[in-house]
CSV table of C-alpha atoms in Angstrom, one decimal:
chain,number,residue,atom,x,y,z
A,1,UNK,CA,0.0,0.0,0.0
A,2,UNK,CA,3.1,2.4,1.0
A,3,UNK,CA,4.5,1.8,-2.5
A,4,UNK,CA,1.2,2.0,-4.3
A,5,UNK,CA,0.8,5.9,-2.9
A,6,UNK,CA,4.5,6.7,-3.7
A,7,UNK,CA,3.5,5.9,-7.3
A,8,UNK,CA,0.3,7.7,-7.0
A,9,UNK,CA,2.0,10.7,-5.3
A,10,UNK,CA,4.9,10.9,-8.2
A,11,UNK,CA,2.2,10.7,-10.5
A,12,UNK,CA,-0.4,13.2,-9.4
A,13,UNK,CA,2.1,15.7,-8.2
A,14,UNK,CA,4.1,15.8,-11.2
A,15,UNK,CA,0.5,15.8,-13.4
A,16,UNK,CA,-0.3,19.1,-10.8
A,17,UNK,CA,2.6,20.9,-11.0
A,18,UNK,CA,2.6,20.6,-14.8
A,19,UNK,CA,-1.1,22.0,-14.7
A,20,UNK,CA,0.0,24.4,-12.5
A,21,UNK,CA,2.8,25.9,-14.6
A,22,UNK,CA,0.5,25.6,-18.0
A,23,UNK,CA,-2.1,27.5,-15.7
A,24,UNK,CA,0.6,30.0,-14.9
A,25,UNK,CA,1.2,30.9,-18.8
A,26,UNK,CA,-3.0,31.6,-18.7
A,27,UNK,CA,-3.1,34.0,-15.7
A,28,UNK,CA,-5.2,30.9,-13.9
A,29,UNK,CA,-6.1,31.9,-10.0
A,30,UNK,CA,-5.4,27.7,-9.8
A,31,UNK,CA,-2.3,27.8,-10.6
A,32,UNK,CA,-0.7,28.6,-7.7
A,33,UNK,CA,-2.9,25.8,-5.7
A,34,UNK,CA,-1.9,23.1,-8.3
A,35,UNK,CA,1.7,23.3,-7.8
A,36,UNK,CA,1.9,24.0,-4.4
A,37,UNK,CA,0.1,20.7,-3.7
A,38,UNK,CA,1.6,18.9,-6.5
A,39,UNK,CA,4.9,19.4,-4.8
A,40,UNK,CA,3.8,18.7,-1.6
A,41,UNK,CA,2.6,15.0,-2.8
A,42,UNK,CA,6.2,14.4,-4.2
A,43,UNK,CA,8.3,11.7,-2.0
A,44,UNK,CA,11.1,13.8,-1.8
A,45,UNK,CA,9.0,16.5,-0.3
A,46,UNK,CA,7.2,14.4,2.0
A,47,UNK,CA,10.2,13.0,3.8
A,48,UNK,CA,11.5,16.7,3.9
A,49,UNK,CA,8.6,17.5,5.7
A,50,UNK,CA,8.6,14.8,7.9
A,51,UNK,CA,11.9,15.6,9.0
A,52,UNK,CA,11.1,19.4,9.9
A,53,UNK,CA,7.3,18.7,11.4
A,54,UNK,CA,8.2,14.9,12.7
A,55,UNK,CA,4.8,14.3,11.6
A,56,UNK,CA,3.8,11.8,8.7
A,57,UNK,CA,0.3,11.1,7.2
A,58,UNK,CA,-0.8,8.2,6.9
A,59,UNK,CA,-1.0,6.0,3.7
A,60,UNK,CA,-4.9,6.1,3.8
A,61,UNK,CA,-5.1,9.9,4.5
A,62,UNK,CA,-2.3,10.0,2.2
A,63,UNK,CA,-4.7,8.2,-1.0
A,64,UNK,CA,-7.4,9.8,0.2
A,65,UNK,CA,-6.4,13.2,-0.3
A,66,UNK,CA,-4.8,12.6,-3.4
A,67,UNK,CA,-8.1,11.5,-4.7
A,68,UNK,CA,-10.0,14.7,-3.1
A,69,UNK,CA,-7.2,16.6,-4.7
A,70,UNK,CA,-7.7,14.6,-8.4
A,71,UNK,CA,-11.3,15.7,-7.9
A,72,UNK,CA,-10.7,19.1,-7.2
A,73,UNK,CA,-8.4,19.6,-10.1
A,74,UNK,CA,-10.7,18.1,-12.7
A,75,UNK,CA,-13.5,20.4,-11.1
A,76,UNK,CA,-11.2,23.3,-11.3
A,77,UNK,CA,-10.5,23.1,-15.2
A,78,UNK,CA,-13.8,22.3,-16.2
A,79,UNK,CA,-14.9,25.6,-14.3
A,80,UNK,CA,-12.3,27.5,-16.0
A,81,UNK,CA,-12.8,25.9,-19.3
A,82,UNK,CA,-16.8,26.8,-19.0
A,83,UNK,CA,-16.2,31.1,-18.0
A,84,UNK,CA,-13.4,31.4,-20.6
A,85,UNK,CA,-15.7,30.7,-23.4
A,86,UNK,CA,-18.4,32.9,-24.0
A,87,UNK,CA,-15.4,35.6,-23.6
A,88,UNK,CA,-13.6,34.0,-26.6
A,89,UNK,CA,-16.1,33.9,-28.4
A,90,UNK,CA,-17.2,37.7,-27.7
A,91,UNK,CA,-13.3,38.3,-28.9
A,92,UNK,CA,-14.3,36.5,-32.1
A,93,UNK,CA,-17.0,38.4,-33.2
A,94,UNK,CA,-15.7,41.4,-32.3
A,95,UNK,CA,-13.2,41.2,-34.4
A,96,UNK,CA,-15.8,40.1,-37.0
A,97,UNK,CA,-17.7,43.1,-36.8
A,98,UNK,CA,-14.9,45.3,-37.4
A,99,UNK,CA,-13.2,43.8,-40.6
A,100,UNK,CA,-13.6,45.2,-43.7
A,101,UNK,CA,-13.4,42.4,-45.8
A,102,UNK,CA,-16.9,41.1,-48.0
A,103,UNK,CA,-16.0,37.3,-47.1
A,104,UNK,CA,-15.4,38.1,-43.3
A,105,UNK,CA,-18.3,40.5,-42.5
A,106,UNK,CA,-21.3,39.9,-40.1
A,107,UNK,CA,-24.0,37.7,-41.0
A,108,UNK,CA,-27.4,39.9,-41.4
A,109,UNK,CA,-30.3,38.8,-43.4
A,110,UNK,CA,-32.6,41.1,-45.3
A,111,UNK,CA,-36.1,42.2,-44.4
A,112,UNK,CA,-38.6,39.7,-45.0
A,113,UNK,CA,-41.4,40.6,-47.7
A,114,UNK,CA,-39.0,43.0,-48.8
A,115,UNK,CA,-40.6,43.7,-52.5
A,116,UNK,CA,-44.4,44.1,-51.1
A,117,UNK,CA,-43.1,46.4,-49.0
A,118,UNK,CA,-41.7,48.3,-51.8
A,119,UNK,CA,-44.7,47.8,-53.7
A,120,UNK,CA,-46.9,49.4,-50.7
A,121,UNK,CA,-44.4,52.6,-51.0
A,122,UNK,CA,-44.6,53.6,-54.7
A,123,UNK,CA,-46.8,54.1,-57.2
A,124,UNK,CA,-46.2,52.9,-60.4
A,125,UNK,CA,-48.6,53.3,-63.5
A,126,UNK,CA,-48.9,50.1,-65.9
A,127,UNK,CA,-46.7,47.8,-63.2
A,128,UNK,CA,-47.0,44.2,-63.7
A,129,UNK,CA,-44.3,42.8,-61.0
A,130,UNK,CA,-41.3,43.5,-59.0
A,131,UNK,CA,-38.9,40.6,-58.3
A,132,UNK,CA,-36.0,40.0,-57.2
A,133,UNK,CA,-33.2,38.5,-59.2
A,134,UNK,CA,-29.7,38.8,-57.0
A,135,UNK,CA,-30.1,38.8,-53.1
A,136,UNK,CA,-26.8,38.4,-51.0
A,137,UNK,CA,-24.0,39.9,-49.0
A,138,UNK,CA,-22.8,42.0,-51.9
A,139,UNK,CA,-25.5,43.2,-54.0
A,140,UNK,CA,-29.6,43.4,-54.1
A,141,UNK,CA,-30.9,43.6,-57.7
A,142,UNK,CA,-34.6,44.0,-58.8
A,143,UNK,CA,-36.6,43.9,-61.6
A,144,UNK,CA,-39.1,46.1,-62.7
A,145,UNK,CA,-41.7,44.6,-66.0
A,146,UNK,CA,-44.1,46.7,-66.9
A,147,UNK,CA,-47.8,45.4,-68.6
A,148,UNK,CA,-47.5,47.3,-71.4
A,149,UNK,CA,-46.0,46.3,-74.8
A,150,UNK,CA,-45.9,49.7,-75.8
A,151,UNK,CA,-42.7,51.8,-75.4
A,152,UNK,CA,-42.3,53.7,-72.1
A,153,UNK,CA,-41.4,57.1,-71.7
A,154,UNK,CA,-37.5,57.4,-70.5
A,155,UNK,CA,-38.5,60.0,-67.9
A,156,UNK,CA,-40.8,57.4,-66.5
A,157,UNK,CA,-38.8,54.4,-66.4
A,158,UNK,CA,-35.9,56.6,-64.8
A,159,UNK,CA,-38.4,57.8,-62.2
A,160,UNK,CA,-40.0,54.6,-61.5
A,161,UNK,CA,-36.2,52.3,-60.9
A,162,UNK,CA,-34.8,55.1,-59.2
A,163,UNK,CA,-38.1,55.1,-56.9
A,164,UNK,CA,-37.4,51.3,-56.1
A,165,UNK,CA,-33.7,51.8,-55.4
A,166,UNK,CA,-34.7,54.7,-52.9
A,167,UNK,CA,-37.5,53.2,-51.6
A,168,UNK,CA,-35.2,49.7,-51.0
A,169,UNK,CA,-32.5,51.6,-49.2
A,170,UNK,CA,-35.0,53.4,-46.6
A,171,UNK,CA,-36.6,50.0,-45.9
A,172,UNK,CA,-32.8,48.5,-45.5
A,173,UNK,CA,-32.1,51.5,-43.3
A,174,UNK,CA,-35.0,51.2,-41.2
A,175,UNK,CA,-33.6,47.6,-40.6
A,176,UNK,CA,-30.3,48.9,-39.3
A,177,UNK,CA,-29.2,47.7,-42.9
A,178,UNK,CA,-26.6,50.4,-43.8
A,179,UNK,CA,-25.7,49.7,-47.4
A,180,UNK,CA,-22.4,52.3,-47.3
A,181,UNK,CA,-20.7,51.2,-43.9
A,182,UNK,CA,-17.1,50.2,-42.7
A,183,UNK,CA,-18.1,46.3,-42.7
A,184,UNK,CA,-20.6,45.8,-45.6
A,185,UNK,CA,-20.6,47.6,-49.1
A,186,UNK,CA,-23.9,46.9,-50.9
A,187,UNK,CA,-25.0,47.3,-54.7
A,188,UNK,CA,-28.8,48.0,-55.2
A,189,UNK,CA,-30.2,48.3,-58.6
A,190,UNK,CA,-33.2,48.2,-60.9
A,191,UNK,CA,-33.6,47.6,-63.9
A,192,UNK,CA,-37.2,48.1,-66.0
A,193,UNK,CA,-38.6,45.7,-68.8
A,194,UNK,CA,-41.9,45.4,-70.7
A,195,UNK,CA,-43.2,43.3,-73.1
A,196,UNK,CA,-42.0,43.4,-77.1
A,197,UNK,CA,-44.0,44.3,-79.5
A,198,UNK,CA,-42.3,42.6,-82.2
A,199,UNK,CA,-39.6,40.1,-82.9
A,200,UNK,CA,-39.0,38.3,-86.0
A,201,UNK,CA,-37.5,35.4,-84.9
A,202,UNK,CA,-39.1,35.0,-81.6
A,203,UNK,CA,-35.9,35.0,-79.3
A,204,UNK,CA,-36.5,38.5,-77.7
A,205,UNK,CA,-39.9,38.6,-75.1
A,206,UNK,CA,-38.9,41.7,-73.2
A,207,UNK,CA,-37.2,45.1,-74.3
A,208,UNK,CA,-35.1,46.4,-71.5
A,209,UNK,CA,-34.7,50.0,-71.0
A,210,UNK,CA,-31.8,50.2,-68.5
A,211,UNK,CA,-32.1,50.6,-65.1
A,212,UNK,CA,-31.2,52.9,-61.8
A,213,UNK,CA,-28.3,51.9,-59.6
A,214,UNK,CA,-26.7,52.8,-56.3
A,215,UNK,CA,-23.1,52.5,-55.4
A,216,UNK,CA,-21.2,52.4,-52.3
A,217,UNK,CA,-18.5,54.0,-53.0
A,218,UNK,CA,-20.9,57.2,-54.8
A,219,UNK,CA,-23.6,57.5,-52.3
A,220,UNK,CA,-25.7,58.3,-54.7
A,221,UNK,CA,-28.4,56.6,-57.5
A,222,UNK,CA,-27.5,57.0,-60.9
A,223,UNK,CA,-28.8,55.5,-64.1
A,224,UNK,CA,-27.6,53.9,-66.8
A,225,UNK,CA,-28.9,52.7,-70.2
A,226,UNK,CA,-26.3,49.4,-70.0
């Protein structure tokens, strides 16, 4: 039994100093703990202090507080282990947040029923839809078809995209969307279609007249017949 705790002392006092030291290198409050009673259950140590105190533990005290101590440690670093996390992971999306880089930015999600709303908002004569063809991180790009096959006025078609980019970016806004910020740079754009009136060999359905579109870097809606 004498020999079985000199084994078990090497071997948990070596395993708590080295815990203790690794602890030390954190800034762990255990560390100190782990190492002092790591050395203490060393046999070197032990007959040291039996030759200044004259006193000697027992080989059942002995085991049993090596197991207390075993418990204790485990307990310890599972405590530790639990508070350190939430703050590494606040760490991590802070640092998130503040990158400027497309692939790294923070997650966000666009409002839901996000073209009835703009529907509800403008008024636009001879509309037969708004959808939405390109909806990520980068870029939010409608499309505005119109009922009528016959040609629309430019001023019209400029007025109504513009109208949907402005109205889109309000509605973003109001989400605490900021399309122009340090962590997210957004494209929104419209472009305006109707119906053909003629085409010989049946490939073209829609004639497209161009479309509005904000930028970023601008700040601004512009328009553009491309």
């Amino acid at each position: 039994m004498e020999k079985l705790a000199s084994i078990l002392g090497w071997i948990f006092g070596i395993l708590l100093i080295f815990t203790g030291l690794l602890a030390t290198i954190e800034g762990q409050w255990l560390a100190i703990f782990f190492i002092f009673i790591g050395c203490f259950l060393l046999p070197p140590i032990k007959i040291l202090v039996f030759k200044i105190t004259s006193k000697q533990l027992s080989t059942a005290h002995r085991a049993g507080i090596i197991s207390i101590l075993a418990f204790c440690m485990l307990a310890g670093i599972i405590i530790t282990s639990e508070k350190e996390t939430p703050k590494e992971l606040q760490v991590t999306k802070v640092e998130e947040y503040h990158t400027d880089s497309p692939e790294n930015a923070v997650n966000w999600s666009y409002p839901s029923n996000l073209v009835n709303q703009i529907q509800g908002s403008v008024l636009i004569n001879d509309l037969n839809s708004i959808e939405i063809y390109q909806q990520d991180q980068n870029a939010l790009r409608f499309r505005l078809h119109y009922k009528s096959k016959q040609p629309h006025p430019l001023e019209k078609v400029q007025y109504d995209t513009r109208s949907i980019v402005k109205t889109a970016i309000e509605i973003l806004l109001a989400n605490q969307i900021n399309p122009n910020s340090s962590h997210k740079s957004l494209v929104i754009s419209s472009r305006a279609y109707s119906p053909a009136e003629e085409s010989v060999t049946g490939s073209k359905s829609e004639r497209s007249y161009g479309g509005s579109f904000y930028y970023p870097e601008n700040d601004n809606i512009i328009w553009s017949n491309k």
